[in-house]
Short mmCIF file of C-alpha atoms in Angstrom, two decimals:
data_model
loop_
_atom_site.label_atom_id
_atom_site.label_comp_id
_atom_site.label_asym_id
_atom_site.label_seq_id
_atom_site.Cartn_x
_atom_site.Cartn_y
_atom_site.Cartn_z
CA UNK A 1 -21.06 25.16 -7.11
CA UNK A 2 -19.52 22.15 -5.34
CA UNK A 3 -15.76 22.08 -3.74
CA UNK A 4 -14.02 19.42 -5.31
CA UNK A 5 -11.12 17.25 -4.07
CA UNK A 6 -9.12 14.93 -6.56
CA UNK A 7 -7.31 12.14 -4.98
CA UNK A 8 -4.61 10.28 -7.46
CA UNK A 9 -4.68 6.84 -6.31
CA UNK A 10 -2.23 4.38 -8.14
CA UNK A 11 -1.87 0.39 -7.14
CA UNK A 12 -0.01 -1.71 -8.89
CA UNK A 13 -2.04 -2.70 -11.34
CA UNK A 14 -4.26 0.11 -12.23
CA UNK A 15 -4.29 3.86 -10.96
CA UNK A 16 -7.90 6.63 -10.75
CA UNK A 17 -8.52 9.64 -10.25
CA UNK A 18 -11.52 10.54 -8.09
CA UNK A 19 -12.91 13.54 -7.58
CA UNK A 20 -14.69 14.24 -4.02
CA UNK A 21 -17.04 16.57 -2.68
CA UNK A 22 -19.75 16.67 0.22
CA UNK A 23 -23.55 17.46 -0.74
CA UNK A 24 -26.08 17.22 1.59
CA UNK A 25 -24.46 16.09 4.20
CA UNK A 26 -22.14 13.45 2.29
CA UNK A 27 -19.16 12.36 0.84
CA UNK A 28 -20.00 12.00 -2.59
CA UNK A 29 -17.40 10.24 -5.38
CA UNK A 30 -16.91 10.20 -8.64
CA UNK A 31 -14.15 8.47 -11.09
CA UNK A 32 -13.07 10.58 -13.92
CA UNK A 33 -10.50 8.69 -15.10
CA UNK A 34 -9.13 5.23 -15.05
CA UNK A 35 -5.78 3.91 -16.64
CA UNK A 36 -3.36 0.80 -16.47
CA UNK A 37 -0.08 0.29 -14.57
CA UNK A 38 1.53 -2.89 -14.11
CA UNK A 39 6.16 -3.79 -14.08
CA UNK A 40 8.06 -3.87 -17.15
CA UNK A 41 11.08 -6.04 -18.16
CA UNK A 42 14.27 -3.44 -18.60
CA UNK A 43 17.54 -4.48 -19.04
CA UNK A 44 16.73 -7.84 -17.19
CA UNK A 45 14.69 -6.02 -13.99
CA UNK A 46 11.34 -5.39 -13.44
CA UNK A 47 10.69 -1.68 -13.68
CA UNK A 48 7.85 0.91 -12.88
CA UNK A 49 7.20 3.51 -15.98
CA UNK A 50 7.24 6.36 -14.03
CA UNK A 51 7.27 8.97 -17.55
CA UNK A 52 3.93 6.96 -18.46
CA UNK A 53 2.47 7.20 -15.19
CA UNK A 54 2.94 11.17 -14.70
CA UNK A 55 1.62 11.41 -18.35
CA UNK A 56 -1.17 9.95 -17.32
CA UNK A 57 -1.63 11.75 -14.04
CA UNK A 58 -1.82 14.69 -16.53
CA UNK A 59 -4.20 13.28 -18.72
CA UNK A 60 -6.88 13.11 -15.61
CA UNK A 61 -6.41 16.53 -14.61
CA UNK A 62 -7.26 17.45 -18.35
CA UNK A 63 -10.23 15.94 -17.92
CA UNK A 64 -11.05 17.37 -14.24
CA UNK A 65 -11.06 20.52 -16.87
CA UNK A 66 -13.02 19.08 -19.92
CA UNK A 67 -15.57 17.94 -16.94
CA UNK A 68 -16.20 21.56 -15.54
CA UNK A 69 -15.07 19.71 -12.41
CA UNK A 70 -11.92 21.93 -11.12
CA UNK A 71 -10.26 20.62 -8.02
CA UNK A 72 -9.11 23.18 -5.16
CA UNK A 73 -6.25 20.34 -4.31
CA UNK A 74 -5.43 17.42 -4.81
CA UNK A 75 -3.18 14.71 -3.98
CA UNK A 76 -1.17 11.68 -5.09
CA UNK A 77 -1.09 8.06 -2.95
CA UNK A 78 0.57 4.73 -3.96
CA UNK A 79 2.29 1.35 -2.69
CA UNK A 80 5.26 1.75 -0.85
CA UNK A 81 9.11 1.01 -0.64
CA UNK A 82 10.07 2.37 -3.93
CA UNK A 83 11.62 5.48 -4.99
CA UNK A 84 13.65 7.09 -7.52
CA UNK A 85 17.02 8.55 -6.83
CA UNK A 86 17.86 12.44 -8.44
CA UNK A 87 21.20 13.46 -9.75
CA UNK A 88 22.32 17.02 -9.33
CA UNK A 89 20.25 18.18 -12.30
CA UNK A 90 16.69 16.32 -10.74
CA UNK A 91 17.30 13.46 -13.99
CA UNK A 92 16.28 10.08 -12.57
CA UNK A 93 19.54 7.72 -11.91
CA UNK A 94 19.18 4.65 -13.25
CA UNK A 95 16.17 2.13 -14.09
CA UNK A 96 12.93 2.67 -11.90
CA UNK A 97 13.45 -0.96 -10.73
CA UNK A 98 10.26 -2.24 -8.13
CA UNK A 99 9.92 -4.15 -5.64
CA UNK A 100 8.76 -7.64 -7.20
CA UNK A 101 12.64 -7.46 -8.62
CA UNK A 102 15.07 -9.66 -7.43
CA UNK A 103 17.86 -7.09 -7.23
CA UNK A 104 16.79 -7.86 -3.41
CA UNK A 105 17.74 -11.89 -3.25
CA UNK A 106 20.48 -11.83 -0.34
CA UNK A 107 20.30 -8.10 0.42
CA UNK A 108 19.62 -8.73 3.99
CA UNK A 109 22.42 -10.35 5.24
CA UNK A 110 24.53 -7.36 3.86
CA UNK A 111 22.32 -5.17 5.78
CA UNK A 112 22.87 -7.71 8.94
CA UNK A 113 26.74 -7.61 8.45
CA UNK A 114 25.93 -4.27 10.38
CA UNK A 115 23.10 -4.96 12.33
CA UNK A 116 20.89 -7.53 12.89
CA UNK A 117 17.46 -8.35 12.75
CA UNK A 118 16.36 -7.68 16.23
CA UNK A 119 18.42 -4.74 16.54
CA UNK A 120 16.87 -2.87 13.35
CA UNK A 121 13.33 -4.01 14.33
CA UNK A 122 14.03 -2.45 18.01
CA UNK A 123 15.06 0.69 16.31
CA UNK A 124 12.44 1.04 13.49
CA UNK A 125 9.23 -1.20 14.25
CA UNK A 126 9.18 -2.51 10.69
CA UNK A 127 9.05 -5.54 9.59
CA UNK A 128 10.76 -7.91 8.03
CA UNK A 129 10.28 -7.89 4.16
CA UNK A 130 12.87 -8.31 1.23
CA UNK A 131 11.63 -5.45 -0.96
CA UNK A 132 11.99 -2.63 1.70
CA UNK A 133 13.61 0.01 0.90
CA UNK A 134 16.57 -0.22 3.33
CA UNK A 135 17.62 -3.87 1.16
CA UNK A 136 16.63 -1.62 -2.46
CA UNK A 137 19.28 0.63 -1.39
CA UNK A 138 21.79 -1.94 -0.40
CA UNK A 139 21.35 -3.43 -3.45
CA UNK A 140 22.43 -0.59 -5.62
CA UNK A 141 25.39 0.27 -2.83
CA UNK A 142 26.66 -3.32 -3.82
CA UNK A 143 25.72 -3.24 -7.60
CA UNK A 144 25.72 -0.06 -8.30
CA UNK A 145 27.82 2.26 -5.77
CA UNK A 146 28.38 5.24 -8.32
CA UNK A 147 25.07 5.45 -8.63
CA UNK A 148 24.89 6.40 -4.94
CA UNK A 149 28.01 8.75 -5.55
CA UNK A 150 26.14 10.29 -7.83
CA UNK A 151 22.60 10.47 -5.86
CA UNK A 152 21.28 13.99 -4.55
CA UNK A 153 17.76 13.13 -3.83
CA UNK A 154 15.77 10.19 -3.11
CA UNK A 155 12.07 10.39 -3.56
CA UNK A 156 9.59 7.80 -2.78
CA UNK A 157 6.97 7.31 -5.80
CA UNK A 158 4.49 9.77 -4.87
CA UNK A 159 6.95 12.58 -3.60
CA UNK A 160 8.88 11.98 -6.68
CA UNK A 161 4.96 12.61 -8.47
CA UNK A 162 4.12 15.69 -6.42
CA UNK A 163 7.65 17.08 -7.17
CA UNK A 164 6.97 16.65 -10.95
CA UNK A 165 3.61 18.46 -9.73
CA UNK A 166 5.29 21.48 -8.14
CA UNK A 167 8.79 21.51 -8.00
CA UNK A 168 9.26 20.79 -4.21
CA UNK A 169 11.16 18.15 -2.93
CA UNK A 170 9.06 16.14 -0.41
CA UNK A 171 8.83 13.05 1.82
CA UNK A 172 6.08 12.15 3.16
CA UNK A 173 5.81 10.13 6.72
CA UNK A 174 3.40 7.65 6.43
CA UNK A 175 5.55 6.65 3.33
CA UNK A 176 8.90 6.97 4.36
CA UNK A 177 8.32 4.79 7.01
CA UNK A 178 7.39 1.45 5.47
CA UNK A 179 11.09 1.42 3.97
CA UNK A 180 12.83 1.05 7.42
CA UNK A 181 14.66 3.48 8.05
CA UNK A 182 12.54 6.14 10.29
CA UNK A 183 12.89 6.37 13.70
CA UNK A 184 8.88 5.78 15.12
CA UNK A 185 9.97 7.36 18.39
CA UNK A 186 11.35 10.63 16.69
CA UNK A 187 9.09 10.51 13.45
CA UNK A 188 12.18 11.71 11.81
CA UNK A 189 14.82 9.69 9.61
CA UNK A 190 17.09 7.61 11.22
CA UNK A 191 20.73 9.03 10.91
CA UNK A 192 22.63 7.07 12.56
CA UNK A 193 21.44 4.04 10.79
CA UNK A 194 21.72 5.47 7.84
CA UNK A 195 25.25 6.52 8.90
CA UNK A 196 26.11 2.82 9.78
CA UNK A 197 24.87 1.63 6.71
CA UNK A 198 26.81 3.69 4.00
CA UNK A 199 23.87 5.74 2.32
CA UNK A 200 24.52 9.01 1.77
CA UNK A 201 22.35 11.51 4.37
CA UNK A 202 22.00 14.04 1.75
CA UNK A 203 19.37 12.10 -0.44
CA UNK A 204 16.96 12.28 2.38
CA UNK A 205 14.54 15.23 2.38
CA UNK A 206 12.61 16.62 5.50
CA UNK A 207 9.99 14.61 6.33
CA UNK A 208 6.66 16.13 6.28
CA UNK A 209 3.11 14.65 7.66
CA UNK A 210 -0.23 13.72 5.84
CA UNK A 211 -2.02 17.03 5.23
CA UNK A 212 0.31 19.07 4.79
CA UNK A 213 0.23 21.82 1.89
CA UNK A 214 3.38 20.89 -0.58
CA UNK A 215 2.70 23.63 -3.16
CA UNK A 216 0.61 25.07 -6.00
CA UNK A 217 1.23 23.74 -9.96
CA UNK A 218 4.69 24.22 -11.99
CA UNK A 219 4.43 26.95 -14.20
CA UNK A 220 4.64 23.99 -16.67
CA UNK A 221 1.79 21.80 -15.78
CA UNK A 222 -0.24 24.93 -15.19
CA UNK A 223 0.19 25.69 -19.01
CA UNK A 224 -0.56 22.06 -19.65
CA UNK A 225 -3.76 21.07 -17.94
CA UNK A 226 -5.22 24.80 -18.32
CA UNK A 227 -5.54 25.68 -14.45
CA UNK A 228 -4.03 25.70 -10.94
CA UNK A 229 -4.50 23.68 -7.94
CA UNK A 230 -2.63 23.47 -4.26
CA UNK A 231 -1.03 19.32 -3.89
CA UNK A 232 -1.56 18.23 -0.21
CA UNK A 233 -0.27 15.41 0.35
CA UNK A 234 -2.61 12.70 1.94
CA UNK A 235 -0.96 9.86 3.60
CA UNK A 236 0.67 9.11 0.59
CA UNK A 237 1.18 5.61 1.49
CA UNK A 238 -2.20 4.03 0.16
CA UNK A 239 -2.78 2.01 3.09
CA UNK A 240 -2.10 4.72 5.34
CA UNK A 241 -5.06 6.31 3.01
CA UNK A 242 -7.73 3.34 3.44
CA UNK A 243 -7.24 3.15 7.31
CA UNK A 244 -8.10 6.89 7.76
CA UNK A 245 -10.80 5.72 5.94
CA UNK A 246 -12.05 3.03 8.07
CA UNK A 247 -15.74 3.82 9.13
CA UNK A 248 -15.05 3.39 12.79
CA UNK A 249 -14.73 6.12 15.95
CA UNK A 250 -14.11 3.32 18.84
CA UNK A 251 -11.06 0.91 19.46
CA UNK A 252 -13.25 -2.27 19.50
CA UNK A 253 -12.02 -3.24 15.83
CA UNK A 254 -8.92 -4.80 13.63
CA UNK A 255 -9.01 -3.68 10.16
CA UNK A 256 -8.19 -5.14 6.94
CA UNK A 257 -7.12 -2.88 4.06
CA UNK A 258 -7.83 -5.65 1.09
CA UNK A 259 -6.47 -5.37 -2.24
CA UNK A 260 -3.36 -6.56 -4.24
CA UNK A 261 -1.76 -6.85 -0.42
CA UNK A 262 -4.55 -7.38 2.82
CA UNK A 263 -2.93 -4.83 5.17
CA UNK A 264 -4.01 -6.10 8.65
CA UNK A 265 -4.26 -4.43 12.25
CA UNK A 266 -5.11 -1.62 14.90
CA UNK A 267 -4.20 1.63 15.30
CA UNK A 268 -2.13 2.90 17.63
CA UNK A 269 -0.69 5.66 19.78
CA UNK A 270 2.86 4.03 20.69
CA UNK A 271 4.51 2.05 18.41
CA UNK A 272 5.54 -1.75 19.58
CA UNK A 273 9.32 -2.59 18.84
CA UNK A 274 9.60 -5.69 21.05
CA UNK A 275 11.00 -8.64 21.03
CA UNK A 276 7.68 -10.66 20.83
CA UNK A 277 6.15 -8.34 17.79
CA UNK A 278 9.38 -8.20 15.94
CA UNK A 279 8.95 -12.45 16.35
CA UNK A 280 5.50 -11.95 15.13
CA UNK A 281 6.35 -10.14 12.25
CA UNK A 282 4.40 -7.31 12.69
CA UNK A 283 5.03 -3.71 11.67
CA UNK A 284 4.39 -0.20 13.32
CA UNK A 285 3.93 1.78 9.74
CA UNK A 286 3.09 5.92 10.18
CA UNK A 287 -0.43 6.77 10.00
CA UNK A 288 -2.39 10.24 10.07
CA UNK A 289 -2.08 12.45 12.87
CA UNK A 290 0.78 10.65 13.71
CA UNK A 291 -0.50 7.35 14.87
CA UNK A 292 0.37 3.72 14.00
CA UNK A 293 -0.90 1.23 11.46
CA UNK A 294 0.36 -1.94 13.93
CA UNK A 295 -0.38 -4.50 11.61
CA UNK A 296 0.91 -7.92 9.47
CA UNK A 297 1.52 -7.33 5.46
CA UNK A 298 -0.53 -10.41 4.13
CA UNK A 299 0.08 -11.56 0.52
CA UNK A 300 -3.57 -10.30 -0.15
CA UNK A 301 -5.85 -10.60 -3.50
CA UNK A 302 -2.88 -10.47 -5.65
CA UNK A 303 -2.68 -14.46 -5.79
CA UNK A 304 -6.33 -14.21 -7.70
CA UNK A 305 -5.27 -11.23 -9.29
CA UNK A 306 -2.26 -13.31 -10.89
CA UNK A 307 -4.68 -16.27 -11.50
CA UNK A 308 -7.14 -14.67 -13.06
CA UNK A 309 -4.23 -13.22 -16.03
CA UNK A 310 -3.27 -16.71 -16.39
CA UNK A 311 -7.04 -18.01 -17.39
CA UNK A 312 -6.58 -15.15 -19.74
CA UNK A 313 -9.19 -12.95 -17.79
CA UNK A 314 -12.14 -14.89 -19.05
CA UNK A 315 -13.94 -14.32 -15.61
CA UNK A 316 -14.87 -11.71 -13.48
CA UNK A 317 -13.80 -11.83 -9.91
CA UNK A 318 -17.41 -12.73 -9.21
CA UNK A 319 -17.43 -15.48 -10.84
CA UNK A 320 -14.31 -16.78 -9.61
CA UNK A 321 -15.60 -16.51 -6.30
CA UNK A 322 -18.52 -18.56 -7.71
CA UNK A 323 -16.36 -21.39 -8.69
CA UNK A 324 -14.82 -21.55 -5.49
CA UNK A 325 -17.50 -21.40 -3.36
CA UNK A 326 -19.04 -24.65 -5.38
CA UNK A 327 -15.85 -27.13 -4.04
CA UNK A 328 -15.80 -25.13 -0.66
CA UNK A 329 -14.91 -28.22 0.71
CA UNK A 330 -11.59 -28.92 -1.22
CA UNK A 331 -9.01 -29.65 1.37
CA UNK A 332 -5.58 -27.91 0.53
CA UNK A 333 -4.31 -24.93 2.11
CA UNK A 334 -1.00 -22.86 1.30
CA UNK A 335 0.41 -20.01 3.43
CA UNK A 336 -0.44 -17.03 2.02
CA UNK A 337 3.06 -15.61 3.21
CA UNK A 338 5.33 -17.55 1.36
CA UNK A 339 8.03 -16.17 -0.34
CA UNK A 340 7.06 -18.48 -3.44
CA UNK A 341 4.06 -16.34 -3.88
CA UNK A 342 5.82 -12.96 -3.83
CA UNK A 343 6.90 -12.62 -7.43
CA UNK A 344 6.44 -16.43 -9.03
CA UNK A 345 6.65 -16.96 -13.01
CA UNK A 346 3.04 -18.57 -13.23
CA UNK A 347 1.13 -18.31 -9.68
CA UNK A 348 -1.54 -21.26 -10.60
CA UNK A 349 1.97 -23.46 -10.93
CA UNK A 350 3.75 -21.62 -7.78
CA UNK A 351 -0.08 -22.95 -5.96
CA UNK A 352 -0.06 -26.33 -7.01
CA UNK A 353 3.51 -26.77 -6.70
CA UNK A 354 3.13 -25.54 -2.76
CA UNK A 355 0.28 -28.00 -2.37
CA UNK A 356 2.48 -30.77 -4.11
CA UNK A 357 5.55 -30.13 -1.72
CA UNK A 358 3.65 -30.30 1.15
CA UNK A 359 1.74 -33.48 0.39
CA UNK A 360 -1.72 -32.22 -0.07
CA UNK A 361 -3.85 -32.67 -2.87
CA UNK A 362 -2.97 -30.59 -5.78
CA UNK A 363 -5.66 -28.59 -7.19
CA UNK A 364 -6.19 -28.15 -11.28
CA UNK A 365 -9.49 -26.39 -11.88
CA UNK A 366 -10.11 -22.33 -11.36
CA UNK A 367 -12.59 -23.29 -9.19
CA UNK A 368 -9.96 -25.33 -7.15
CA UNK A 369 -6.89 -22.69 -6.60
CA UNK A 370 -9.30 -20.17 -6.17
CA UNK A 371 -10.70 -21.91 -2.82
CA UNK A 372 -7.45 -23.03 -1.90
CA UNK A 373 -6.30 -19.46 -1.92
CA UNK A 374 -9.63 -17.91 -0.91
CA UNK A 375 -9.52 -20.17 2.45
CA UNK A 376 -5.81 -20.04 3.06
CA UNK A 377 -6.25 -16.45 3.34
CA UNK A 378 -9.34 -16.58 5.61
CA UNK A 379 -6.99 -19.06 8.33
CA UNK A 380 -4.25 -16.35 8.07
CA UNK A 381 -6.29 -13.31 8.77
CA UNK A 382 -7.71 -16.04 11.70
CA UNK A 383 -4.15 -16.11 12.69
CA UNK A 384 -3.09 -12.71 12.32
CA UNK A 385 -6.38 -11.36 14.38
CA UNK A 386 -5.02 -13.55 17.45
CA UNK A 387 -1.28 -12.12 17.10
CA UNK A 388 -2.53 -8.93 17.20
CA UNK A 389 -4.80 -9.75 20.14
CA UNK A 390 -1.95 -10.82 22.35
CA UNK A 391 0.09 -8.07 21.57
CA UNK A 392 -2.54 -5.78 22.29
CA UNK A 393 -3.93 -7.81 25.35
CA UNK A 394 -6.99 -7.50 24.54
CA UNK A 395 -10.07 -9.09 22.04
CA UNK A 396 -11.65 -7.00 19.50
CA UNK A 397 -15.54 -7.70 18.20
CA UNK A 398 -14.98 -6.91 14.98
CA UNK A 399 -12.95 -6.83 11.59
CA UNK A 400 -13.59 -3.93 9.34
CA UNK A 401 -12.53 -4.99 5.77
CA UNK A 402 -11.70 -1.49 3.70
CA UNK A 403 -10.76 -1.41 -0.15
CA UNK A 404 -11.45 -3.17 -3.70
CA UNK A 405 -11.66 -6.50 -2.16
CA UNK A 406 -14.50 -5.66 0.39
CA UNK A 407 -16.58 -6.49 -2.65
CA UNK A 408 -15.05 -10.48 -2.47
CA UNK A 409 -18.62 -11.87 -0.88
CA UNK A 410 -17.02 -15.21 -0.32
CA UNK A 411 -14.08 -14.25 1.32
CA UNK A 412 -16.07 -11.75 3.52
CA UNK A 413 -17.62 -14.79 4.33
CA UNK A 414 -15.13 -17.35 4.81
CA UNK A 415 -13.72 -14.78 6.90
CA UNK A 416 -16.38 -14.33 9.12
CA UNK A 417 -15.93 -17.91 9.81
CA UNK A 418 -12.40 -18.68 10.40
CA UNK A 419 -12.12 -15.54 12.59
CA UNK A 420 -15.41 -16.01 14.50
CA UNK A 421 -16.09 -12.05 14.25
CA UNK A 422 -18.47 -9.81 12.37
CA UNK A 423 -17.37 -8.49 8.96
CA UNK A 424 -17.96 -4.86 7.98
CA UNK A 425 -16.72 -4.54 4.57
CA UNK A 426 -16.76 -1.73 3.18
CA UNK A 427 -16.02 1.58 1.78
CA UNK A 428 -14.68 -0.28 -0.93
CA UNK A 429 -12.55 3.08 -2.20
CA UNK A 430 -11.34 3.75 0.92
CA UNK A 431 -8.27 4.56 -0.27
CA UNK A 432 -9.13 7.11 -1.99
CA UNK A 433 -11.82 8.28 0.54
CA UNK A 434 -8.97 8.76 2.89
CA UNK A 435 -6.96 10.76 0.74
CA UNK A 436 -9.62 13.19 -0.27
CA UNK A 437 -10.90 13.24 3.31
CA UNK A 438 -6.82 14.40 4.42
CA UNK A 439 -7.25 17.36 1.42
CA UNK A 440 -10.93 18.07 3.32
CA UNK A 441 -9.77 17.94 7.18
CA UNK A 442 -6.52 20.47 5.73
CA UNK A 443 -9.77 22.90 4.39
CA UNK A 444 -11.37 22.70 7.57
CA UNK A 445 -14.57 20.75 5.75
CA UNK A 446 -14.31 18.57 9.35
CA UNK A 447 -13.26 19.90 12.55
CA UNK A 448 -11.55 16.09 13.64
CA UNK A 449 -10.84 12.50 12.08
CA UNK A 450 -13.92 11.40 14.48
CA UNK A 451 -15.98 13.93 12.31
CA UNK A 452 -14.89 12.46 9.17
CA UNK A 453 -15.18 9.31 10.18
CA UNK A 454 -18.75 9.60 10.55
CA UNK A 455 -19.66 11.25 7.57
CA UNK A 456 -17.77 8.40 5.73
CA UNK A 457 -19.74 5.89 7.64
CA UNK A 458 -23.12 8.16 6.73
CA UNK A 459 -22.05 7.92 3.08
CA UNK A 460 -21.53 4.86 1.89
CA UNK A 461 -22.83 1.27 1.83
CA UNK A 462 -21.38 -1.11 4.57
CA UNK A 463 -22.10 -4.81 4.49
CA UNK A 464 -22.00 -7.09 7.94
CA UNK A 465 -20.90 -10.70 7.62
CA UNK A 466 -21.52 -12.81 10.49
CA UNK A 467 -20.56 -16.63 10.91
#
């Protein structure tokens, strides 16, 4: 009978759950269930629905039962940044507001009324980005201060999940840290700044590290779903999931974790809080084992994601690339990083409008935008691969591209191109790989993340671009 994992993956448009197990000498997967997730107008802000999602984290562990396919653990990973906040009786405070909301516009320069940009990027090695958690929370200090008052626990997404799982109150690292407020030298919250800022120190649990036991089932869900289980958490943060993932034992590569957001870097030992990277934009976010994700948030696949709703999702992502492959030669470009593109009413407008501004020609087929974006992305990860060249002083060979949009053959290509390296794309569910493969280094199914590594290079299908 085979030992399975269950990893809980959630994005922000759909979340799985996939069971794991090793046979014959591989890491073998298999999706049991699938449902949707996507922001919700309430009371005029864009909010997760954090009751539907646990009820339908239950519902997959119901079928891990109805399957014959019992987990020993399991564990829950998602995007970062948000979090709920728990009053003295564990009730959720407030709207589950996320971070496409606005609540954010102008949050910044309150936090810079105390200390500036350079100053929190020396401290916490993360970047620059509106939606972080340190703005969320100065947001409801200036909007909503009694909610604060009233705050006992705060609990990033899939802490607050595992907590509904067992009962214990958790924070993961790899999580905690892309909100901007951990120190990366102490791997522990930052106090002081949290002092200086006005947020109450008592809403911030222990932080705990990727594969680490959190507890076994509520008595509750136990009674619900029919058995018991032990949650571990992975790296909680997906990314921080998909780059344990990455099929790779040497430091010759940059990696690209591609979905709604392309997650791009290296991994390191020491995290880089300069003056230069903080210039660059670049972020030291935790990883497993304590390491570093050192690497640039890029607006990612979620510009064709948002294109693809507004054509009424007539095509398949296939075929979009397709269409934009046949007027490869189309000349605009946008920057993939623009605020515009962040949260915009209608993204095929927010593209042509860009391309308007600028002067370039505006495109108005599918086939159009979709190379426009396709190739603007391609120059930035061109871009981003030098930046983190000369910040690691060094050149790297290759780019392994991890996640859902491995599978985008065009862009694997165009990327080969602009960036003059050879593509490995591929595990495509590496985020999920990496959180099972946290539950299975916990168990002692691998003796090291090399070990892993090589099994999940052994077990699934990696495909080399070259330009």
């Amino acid at each position: 009978m085979a030992t399975y994992y269950l990893a809980v993956d959630i994005g922000a448009s759909s979340g799985r759950h996939i069971l794991g197990h090793l046979e014959n000498g591989k890491m073998v997967l298999e999706e049991v269930y699938r449902f949707e997730n996507g922001m919700v107008k309430k009371d005029g802000e864009l909010c997760w629905e954090y009751d539907r999602l646990f009820h339908e984290i239950i519902n997959g562990l119901k079928k891990c039962k109805e399957l014959g396919k019992i987990p020993v653990s399991m564990g829950v990973d998602t995007w970062g940044v948000d979090f709920v906040l728990l009053d003295d009786r564990d009730q959720v405070i407030g709207n589950t507001v996320g971070y496409r909301d606005h609540r954010t516009d102008g949050m910044d320069e309150k936090v810079y009324e105390t200390i500036s940009l350079e100053d929190l990027y020396a401290r916490t090695g993360i970047q620059k980005a509106i939606f972080n958690t340190i703005y969320q929370l100065m947001a409801i200090k200036q909007r909503h201060p009694e909610q604060l008052e009233k705050a006992q626990t705060l609990l990033h997404v899939p802490d607050y999940f595992h907590f509904l799982l067992t009962g214990e109150k958790t924070c993961e690292y790899t999580e905690a840290t892309t909100g901007q407020l951990v120190n990366p030298k102490t791997k522990e919250w930052d106090y002081e700044l949290i002092d200086m800022l006005g947020y109450p120190r008592r809403i911030f649990q222990k932080l705990i590290m990727p594969g680490t036991g959190i507890g076994h089932l509520s008595e509750a869900v136990k009674a619900e779903i029919g058995f018991d289980l032990e949650v571990v958490a992975p790296a909680t943060h997906d990314t921080g999931s998909a780059v344990l993932a990455v099929p790779a034992n040497d430091d010759d590569f940059i990696y690209i974790s591609s979905g709604t957001w392309s997650l791009m870097g290296i991994e390191r030992a020491e995290a880089d809080c300069s003056p230069r990277s903080c210039e660059l934009n670049l972020t030291n976010e935790g990883g497993y084992a304590g390491r570093f994700r050192y690497l640039k948030n890029i607006m990612g696949l979620w510009m064709i994601q948002s294109v693809r709703h507004e054509f009424k999702d007539a095509y398949s992502f296939a075929q979009i690339c397709d269409m934009a492959e046949e007027v490869k030669d189309f000349p605009s470009r946008v920057d993939a990083n623009a605020e515009c593109f962040l949260s915009p009413d209608n993204m095929t407008e927010a593209v042509r409008d860009y391309c308007r501004r600028t002067g370039q020609q505006v495109p108005e087929t599918l086939g159009e935008i979709a190379t426009v974006i396709y190739t603007s992305l391609a120059e930035c990860y061109a871009r981003t691969a030098r930046e983190l060249e000369e910040m690691a002083g060094r050149t790297f060979s290759r780019i392994h591209i991890v996640g859902g949009g491995s599978n985008a053959v065009y862009l694997n290509e165009l990327t080969a191109k602009a960036t003059k390296k050879e593509i490995h794309a591929g595990p495509g569910e590496a985020t999920a790989i990496g959180n099972i493969t946290a539950q299975m280094l916990k168990a002692e199914e691998f003796k090291s993340i090399e070990e892993a590594r090589t099994m999940i290079h052994e077990s699934f299908d990696i495909k080399i671009y070259r330009a």
